[in-house]
XYZ file of C-alpha atoms in Angstrom:
582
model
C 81.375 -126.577 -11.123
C 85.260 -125.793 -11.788
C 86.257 -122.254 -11.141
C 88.062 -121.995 -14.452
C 84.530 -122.245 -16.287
C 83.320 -119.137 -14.504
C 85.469 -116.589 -16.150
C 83.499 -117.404 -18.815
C 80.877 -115.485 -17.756
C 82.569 -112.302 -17.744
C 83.593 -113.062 -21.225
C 79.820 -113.108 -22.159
C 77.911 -110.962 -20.115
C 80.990 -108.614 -19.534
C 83.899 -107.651 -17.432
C 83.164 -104.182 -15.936
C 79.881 -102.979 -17.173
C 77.258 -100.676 -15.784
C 75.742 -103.752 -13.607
C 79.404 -104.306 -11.957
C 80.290 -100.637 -11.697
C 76.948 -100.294 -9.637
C 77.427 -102.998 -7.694
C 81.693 -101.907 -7.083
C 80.981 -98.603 -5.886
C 77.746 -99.172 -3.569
C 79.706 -102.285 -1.965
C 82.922 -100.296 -1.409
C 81.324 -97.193 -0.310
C 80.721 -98.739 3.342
C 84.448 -99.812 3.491
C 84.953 -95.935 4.256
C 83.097 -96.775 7.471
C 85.653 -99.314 7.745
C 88.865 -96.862 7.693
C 86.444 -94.423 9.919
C 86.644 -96.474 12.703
C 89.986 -97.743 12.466
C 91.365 -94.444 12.587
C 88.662 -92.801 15.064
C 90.765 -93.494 17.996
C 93.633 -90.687 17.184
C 90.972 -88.413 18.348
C 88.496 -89.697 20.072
C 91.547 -91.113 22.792
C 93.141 -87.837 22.778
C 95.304 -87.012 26.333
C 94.795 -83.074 26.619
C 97.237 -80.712 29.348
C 96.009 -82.298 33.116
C 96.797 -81.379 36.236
C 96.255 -83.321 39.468
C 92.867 -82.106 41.140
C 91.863 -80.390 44.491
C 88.491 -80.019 46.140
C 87.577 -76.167 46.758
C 86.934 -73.450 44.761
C 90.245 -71.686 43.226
C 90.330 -67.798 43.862
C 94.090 -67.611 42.065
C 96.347 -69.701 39.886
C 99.950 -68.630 39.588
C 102.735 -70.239 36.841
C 105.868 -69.041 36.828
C 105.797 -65.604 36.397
C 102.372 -65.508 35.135
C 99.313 -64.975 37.532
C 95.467 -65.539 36.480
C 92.318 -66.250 38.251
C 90.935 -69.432 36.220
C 92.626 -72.371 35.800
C 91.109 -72.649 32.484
C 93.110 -69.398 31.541
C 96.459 -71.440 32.673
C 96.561 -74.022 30.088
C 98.456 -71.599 27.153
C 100.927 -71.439 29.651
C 100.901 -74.444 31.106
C 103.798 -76.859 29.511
C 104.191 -80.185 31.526
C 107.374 -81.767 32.446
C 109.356 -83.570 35.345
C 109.467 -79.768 36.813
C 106.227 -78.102 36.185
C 103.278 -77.335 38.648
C 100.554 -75.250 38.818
C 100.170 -73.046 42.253
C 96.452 -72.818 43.031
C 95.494 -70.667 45.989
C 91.722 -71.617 47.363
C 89.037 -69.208 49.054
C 90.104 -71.046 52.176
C 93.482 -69.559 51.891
C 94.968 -73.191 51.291
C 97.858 -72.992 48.435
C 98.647 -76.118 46.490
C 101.105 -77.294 43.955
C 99.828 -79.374 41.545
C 102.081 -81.819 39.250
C 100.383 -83.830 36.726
C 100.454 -87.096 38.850
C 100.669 -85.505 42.445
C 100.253 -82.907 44.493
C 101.787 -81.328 47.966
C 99.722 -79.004 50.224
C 101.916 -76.095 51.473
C 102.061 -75.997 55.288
C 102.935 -72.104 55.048
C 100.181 -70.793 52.927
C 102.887 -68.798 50.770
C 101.476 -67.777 47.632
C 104.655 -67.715 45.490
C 105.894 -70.239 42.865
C 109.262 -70.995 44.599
C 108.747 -72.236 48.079
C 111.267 -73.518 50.536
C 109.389 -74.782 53.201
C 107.888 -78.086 54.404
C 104.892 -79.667 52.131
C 102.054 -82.663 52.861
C 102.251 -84.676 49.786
C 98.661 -86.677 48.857
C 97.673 -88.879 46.002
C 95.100 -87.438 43.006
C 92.316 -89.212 45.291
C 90.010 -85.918 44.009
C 90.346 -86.128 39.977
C 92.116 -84.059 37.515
C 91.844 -80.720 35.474
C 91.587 -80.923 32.088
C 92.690 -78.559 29.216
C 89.560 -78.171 27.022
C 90.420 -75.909 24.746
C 90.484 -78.258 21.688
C 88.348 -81.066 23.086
C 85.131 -80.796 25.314
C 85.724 -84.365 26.271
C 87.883 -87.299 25.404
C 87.540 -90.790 26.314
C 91.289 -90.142 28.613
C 88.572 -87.428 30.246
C 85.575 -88.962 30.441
C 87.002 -91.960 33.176
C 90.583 -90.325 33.993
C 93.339 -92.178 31.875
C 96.272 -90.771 33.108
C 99.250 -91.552 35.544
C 98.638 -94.954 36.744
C 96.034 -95.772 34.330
C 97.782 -94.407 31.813
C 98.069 -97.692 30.034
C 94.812 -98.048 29.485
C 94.250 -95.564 26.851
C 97.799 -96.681 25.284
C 95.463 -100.062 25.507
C 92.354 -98.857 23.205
C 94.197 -98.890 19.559
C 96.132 -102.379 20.048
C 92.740 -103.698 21.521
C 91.011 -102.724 18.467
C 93.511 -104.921 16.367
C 92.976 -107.608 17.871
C 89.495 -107.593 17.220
C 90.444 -107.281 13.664
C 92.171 -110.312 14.018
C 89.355 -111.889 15.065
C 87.152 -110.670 12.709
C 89.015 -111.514 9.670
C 89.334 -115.153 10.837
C 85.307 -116.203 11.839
C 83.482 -113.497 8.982
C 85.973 -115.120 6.511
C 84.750 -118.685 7.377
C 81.122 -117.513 7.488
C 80.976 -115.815 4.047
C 81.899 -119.093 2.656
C 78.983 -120.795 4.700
C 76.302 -118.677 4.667
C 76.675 -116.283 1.376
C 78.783 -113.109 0.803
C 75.629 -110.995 0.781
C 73.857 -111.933 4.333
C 77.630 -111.323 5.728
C 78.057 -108.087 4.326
C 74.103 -106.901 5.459
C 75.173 -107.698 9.120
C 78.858 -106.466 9.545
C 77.326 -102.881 7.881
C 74.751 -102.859 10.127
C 76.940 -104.411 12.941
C 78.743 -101.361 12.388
C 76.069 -98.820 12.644
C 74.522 -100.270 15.299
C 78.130 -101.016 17.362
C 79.368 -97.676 16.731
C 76.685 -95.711 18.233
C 76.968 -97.841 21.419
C 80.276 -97.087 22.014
C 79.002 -93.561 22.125
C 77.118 -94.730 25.057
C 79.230 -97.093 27.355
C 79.319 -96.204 31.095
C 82.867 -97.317 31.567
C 86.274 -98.073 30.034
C 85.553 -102.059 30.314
C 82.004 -102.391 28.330
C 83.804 -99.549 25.659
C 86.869 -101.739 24.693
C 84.583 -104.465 24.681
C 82.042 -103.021 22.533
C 84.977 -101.985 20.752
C 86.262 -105.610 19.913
C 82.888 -106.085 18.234
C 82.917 -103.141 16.337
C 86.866 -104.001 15.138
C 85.496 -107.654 14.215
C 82.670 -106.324 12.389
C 84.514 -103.801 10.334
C 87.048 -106.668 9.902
C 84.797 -109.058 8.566
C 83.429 -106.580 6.187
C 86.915 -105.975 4.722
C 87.451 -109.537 3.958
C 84.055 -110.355 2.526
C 83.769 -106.837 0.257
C 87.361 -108.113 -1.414
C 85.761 -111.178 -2.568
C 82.337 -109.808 -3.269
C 83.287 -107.442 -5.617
C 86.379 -110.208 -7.073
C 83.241 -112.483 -7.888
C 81.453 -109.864 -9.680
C 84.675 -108.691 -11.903
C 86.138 -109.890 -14.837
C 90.099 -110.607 -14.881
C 90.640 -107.751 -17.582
C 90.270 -105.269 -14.579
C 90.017 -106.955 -11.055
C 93.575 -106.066 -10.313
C 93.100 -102.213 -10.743
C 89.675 -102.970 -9.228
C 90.706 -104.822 -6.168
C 93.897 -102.485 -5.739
C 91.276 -99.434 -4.955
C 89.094 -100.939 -2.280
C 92.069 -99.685 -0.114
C 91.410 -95.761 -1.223
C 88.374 -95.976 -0.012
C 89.811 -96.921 2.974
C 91.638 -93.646 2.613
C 88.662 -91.838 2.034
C 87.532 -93.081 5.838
C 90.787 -91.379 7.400
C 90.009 -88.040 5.507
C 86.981 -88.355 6.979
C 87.743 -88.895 10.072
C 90.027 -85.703 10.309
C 87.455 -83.774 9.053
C 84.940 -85.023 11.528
C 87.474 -84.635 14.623
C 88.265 -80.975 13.180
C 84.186 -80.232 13.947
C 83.281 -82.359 16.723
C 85.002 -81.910 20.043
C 82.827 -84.244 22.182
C 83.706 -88.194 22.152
C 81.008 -89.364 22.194
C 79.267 -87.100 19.377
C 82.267 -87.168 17.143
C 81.524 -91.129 17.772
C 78.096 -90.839 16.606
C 78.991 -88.581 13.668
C 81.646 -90.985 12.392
C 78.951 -93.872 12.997
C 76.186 -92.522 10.970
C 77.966 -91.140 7.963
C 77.817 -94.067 6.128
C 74.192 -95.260 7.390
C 72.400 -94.898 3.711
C 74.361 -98.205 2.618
C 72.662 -100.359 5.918
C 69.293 -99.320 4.107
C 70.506 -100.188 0.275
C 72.856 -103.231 0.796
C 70.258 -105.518 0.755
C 69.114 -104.680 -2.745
C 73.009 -106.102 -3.577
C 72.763 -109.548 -5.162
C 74.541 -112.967 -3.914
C 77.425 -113.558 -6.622
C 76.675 -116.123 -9.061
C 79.875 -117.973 -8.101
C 78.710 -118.514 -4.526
C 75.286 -119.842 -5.691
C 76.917 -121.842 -8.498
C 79.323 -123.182 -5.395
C 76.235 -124.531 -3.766
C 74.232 -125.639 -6.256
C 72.098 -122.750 -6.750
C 71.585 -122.714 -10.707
C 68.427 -121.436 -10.499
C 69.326 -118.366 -8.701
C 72.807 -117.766 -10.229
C 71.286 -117.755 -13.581
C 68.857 -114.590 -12.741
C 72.049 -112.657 -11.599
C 73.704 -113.950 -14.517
C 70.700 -112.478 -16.770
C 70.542 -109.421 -14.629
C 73.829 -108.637 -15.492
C 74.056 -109.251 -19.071
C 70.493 -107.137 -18.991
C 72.381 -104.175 -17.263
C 75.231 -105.029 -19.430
C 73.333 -104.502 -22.685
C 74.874 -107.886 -23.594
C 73.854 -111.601 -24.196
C 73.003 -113.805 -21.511
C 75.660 -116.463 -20.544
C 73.071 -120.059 -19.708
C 74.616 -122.065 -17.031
C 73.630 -125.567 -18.204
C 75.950 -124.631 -21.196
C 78.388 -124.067 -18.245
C 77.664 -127.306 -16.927
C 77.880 -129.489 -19.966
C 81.468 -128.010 -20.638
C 82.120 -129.180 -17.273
C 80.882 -132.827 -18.330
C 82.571 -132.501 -21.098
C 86.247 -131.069 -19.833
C 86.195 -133.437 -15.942
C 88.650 -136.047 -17.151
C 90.638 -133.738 -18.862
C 90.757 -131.748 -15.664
C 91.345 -134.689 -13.786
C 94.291 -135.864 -15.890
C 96.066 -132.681 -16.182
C 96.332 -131.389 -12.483
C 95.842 -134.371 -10.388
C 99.616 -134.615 -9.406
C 99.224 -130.681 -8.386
C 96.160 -130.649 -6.055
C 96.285 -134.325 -4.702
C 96.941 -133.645 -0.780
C 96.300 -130.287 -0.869
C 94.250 -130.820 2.485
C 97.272 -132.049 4.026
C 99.502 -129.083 3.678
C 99.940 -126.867 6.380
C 102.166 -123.749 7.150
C 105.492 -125.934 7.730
C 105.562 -126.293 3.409
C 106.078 -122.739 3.437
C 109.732 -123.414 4.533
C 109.952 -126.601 1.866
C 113.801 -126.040 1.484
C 116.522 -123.677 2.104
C 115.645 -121.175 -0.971
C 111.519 -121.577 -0.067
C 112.027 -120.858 3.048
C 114.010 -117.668 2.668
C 111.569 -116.324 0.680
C 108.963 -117.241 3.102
C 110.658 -115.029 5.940
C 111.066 -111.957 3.278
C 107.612 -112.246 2.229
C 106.236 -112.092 5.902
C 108.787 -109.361 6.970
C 106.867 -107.254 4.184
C 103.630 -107.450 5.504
C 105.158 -106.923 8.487
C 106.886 -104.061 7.768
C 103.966 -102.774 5.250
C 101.693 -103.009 7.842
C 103.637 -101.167 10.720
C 104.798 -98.820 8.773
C 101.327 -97.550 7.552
C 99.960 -97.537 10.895
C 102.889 -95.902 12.554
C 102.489 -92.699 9.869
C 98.907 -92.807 10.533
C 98.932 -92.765 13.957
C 101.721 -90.103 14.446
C 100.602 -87.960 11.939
C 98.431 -86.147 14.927
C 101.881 -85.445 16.633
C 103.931 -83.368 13.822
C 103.022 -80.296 15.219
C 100.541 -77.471 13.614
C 97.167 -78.608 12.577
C 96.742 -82.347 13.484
C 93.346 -82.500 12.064
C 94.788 -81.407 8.369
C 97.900 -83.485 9.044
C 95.947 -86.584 9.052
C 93.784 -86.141 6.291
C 96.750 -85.570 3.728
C 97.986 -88.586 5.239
C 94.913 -89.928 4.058
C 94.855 -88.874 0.924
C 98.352 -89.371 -0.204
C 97.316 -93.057 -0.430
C 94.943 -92.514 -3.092
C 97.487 -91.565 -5.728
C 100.250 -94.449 -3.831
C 97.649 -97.092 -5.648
C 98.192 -95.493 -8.740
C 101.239 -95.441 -9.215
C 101.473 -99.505 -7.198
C 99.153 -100.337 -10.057
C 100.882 -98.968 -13.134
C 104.670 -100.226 -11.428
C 103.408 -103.867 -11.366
C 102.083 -103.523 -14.788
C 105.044 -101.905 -16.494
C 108.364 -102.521 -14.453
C 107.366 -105.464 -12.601
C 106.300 -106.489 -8.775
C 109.856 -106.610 -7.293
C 111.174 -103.407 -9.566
C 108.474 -101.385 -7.934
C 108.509 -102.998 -4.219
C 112.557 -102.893 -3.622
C 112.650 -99.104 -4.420
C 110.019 -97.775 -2.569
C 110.875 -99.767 0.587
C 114.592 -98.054 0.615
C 112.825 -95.142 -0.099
C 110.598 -95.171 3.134
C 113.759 -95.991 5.039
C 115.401 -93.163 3.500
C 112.464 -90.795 4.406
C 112.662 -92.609 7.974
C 116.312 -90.792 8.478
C 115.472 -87.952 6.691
C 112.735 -86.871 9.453
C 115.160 -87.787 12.175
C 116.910 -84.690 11.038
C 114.700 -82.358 9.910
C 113.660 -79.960 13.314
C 110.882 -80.100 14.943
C 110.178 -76.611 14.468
C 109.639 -77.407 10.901
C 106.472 -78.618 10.812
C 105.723 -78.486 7.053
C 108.490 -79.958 6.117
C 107.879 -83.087 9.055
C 104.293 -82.958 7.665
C 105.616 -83.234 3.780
C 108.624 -86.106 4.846
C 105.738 -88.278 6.575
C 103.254 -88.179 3.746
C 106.214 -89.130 1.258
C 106.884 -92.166 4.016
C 103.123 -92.953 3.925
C 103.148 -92.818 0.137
C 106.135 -95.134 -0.373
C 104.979 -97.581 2.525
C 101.840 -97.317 0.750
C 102.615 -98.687 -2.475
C 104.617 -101.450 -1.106
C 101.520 -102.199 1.043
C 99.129 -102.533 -1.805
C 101.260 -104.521 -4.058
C 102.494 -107.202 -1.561
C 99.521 -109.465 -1.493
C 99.129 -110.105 -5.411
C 102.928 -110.428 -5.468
C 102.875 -113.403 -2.952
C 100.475 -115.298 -5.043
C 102.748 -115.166 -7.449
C 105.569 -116.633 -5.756
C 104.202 -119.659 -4.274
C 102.613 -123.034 -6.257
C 98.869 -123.286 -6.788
C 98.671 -125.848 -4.108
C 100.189 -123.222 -1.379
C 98.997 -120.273 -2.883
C 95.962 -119.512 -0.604
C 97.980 -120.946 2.567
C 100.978 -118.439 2.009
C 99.157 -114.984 1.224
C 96.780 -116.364 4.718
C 99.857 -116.627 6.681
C 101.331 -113.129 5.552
C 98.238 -111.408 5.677
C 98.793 -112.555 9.536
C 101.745 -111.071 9.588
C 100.236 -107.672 8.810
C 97.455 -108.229 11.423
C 100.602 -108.643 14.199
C 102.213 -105.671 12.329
C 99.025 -103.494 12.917
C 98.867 -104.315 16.527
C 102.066 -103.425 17.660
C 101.827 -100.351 15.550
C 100.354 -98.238 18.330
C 102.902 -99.239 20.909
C 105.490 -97.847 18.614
C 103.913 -94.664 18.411
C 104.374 -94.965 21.757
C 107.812 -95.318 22.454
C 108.071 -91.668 21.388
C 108.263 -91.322 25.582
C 111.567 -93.167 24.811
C 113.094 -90.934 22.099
C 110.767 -88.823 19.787
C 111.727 -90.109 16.958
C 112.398 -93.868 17.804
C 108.708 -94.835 15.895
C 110.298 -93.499 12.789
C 113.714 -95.699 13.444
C 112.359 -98.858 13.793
C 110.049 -98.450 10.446
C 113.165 -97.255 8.786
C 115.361 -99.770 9.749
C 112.860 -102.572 8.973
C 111.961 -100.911 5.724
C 115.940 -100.920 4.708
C 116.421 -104.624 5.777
C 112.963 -105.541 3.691
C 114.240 -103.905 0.836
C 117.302 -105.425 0.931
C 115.935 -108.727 1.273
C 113.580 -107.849 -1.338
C 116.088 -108.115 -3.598
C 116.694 -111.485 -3.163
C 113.550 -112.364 -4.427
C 112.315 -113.475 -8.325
C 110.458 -111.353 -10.350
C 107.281 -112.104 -11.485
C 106.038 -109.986 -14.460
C 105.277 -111.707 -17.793
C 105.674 -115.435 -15.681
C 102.880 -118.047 -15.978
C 101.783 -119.142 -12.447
C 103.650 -121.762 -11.074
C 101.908 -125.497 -9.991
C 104.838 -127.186 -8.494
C 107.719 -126.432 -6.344
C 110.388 -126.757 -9.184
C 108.693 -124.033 -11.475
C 108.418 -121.817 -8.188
C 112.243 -121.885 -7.563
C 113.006 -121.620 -11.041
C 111.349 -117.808 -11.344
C 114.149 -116.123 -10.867
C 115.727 -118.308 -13.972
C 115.003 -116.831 -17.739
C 113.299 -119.806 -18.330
C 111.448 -122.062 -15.908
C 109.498 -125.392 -16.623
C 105.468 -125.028 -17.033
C 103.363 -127.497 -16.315
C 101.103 -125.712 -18.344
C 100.446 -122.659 -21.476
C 99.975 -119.572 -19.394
C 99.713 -116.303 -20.614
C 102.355 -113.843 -18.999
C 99.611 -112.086 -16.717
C 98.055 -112.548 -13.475
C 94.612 -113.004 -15.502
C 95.821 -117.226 -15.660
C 94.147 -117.468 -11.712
C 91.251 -119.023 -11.934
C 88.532 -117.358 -9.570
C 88.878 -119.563 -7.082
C 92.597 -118.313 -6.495
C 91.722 -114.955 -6.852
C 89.134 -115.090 -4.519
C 91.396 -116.773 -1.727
C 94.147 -113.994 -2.477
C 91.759 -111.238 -1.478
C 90.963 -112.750 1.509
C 94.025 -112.651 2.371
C 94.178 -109.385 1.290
C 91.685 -108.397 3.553
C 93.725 -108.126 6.065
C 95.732 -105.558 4.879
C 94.048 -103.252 6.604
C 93.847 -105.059 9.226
């Protein structure tokens, strides 16, 4: 059955009724669990104040000036650098210095913070101290991930991504074998039942690998809940509709700071973040299979009681699908005719067409530096939003919830001023915002909190709008193959996300340069590129090049909205768009 025919369903039985707002908000409720544990590593990987260990009971601690009888009671005035050590005198009358990565025995048990005389330096062969004052326990804690093995909790965020990678790729495939709804029933309860268990891995090896399978899981769940509810929704609001998917996503970081905020133990605040959206493993399977799947595969039978069930909710008339069919009889050669020069070798294309000619190809590399740039520039405010200083758990949930009113305002700039009007100036602007935080002090933490959630707001609107813009800028026949390939883009942008964050050890503020200069040199690229506001979709490479032009050559009447993709498109654009997140 052709795609096209489907929309006419939604003319019949509805485009957003009560059936499809029911079935919207239950599906995207879970993709909160999605942003939960996407996020959950700011916290849960938290490195607290250390010190290198020593067997023996302490009797006295001296720092400085300062003197107390607990190490515990040292941390306020502990603050580690190339210089610092703790003195710790034992009941033995031993007196140790102890650096964050080593530690020297004092041959002349002098209790006194300077010392001139000779030292036995050892390794941290007896564990660390830990500062936990904010957390109990942290998975940096729990097996030592500091000094040498530093890099492996530097590892558990960019691990995570690439299970998102993965995810995206085989769920994507599988929805289309095996049904949206059965792939949606086991990611949620994947994720349930995979986030607990990380709460109960015995070392860092079975964690990051339970870990991988929790990141495909949530993954796969991204990319099947875009085209679940895109198959439910009519045209007249799947754009607004598909746009706010992602604040839900939001909704998971806000949760996640306010989980972290109450729960100082990893592997609680683990199980917390796990269970919160449980109720939706027991009610997803009460979630119908669209009718466009089962039409796909030659269910009639079953489409047409969804179909029925919808118009029923709907308070509307029922839409048959034989009469479906027999307009499909009716319309094939027509069809045939009319777009067999477009689609004939589609199978053969592959991601070399993407760089067609000179012009194509240009826009190619400015589309994928977007997602790019969209991508690493969300996850870099994210991630260092714990690291502005003051109250990192209330840091990160603004940074949260500045997205929600971001995909407003994406929304109503496409609509009104056009894709490229709205993208161009809020790229600048994040790159403006960059600089501006590079020299605001440090001191000034709510005005380093404020500059990063305008940065995450402006990356954020340039994040949600990308995907729908690259449909429009490609052919019919390359559409699906070029919002794939930049939705990859995003993917690599989200894993090397974290080792920016990192590179703060370089120069505190180098995450913030690299976004901004990237975010300048998008947004002047962006430029460059056609707007596509009140165009038809384009079926051939001549009407693509021609956007930019006040008039370009249709192959066919379109009306001037993104409403002319037929589901089929639409369906293969949120796939890509999946991986936005991702």
């Amino acid at each position: 059955m052709s795609s096209g025919n489907f929309e006419l369903i939604f003319d019949q039985v509805g485009h957003f009724g009560r059936f499809q707002a029911f079935v919207y908000f239950a599906s995207v409720f879970q993709t909160i669990s999605c942003g939960i544990h996407y996020l959950a590593s700011v916290f849960m990987a938290v490195t607290p104040k250390f010190s290198c260990g020593v067997l023996g009971n302490i009797s006295q601690v001296l720092f400085y000036n300062s003197s107390v009888l607990k190490i515990e009671d040292a941390w306020p005035l502990f603050t580690p650098g190339q210089e610092d050590y703790l003195v710790v005198k034992l009941q033995n009358g031993d007196v140790w210095e102890l650096a964050q990565c080593s530690r020297s025995k004092r041959e002349d048990p002098y209790f006194e913070y300077q010392y001139d005389g000779d030292t036995s330096d050892f390794p941290c062969t007896d564990g660390y101290f830990y500062d936990h004052t904010k957390w109990k326990s942290t998975v940096v804690t729990e097996w030592d991930l500091v000094c040498h093995r530093e890099w492996f909790a530097k590892s558990i965020q960019p691990t995570f991504m690439l299970g998102v990678l993965l995810g995206a790729v085989i769920f994507g495939d599988l929805s289309d074998r095996l049904g949206r709804r059965f792939v949606m029933w086991s990611t949620s309860t994947g994720q349930f039942f995979l986030g607990i268990t990380v709460a109960f891995t015995f070392d860092y090896y079975s964690f990051i690998a339970v870990r991988i399978l929790l990141a495909m899981a949530a993954s796969g769940y991204l990319v099947v809940v875009f085209v679940y509810v895109t198959e439910f929704i009519g045209t007249n609001v799947r754009t607004w509709a598909s746009m706010h998917v992602h604040a839900f996503f939001a909704v998971g970081i806000m949760v996640v700071a306010l989980t972290g905020y109450l729960v100082r133990t990893w592997w609680l605040y683990q199980i917390v973040l796990s269970v919160t959206t449980l109720p939706f493993v027991f009610c997803c399977w009460a979630l119908p299979e669209t009718p466009f799947w089962l039409l796909s595969e030659g269910k009639y039978e079953e489409a047409q009681k969804v179909i029925d069930m919808m118009a029923k909710w709907n308070g509307r008339s029922t839409c048959n699908v034989s009469d479906l069919l027999s307009v499909e009889h009716d319309n094939v050669n027509d069809i045939g005719t009319t777009t067999g020069n477009i689609v004939s070798g589609t199978k053969s294309h592959n991601i070399l067409h993407l760089f067609y000619n000179r012009n194509i190809a240009r826009r190619t590399l400015t589309v994928w530096l977007i997602w790019f740039t969209g991508s690493l520039g969300y996850y870099v405010f994210s991630l260092s939003s714990v690291n502005l200083g003051g109250n990192e758990y209330f840091n990160l949930f603004l940074i949260g919830a500045v997205e929600l009113p971001a995909y407003v305002i994406a929304c109503l700039g496409m609509e009104r001023i056009g894709r490229k009007n709205t993208l161009t100036p809020f790229l600048i602007c994040s790159a403006m915002i960059c600089a501006m935080i590079m020299l605001i002090p440090q001191r000034c933490n709510v005005l380093n909190v404020l500059a990063n959630m305008a940065g995450k707001f402006s990356i954020g609107i340039a994040f949600g709008l990308i995907y729908l813009y690259t449909a429009e800028l490609y052919p019919t026949f390359i559409r699906s193959l070029a919002v794939g390939s930049g939705s990859m883009m995003c993917r690599f942008g989200s894993v090397i996300a974290p080792f920016c964050v990192y590179l703060t050890n370089v120069w505190i503020f180098m995450p913030q340069l690299l976004v901004g200069i990237m975010a300048f040199l998008t947004g002047m690229l962006t430029l460059m590129l056609p707007e596509t506001l009140g165009k038809p979709l384009t079926n051939t490479w001549e009407e693509a090049e021609q956007l930019g032009e006040k008039k370009i050559i249709s192959s066919a009447d379109s009306p001037p909205t993104t409403n002319n993709m037929n589901s089929e498109e639409i369906e293969m654009i949120h796939q890509g768009a999946a991986g936005a997140h991702g």
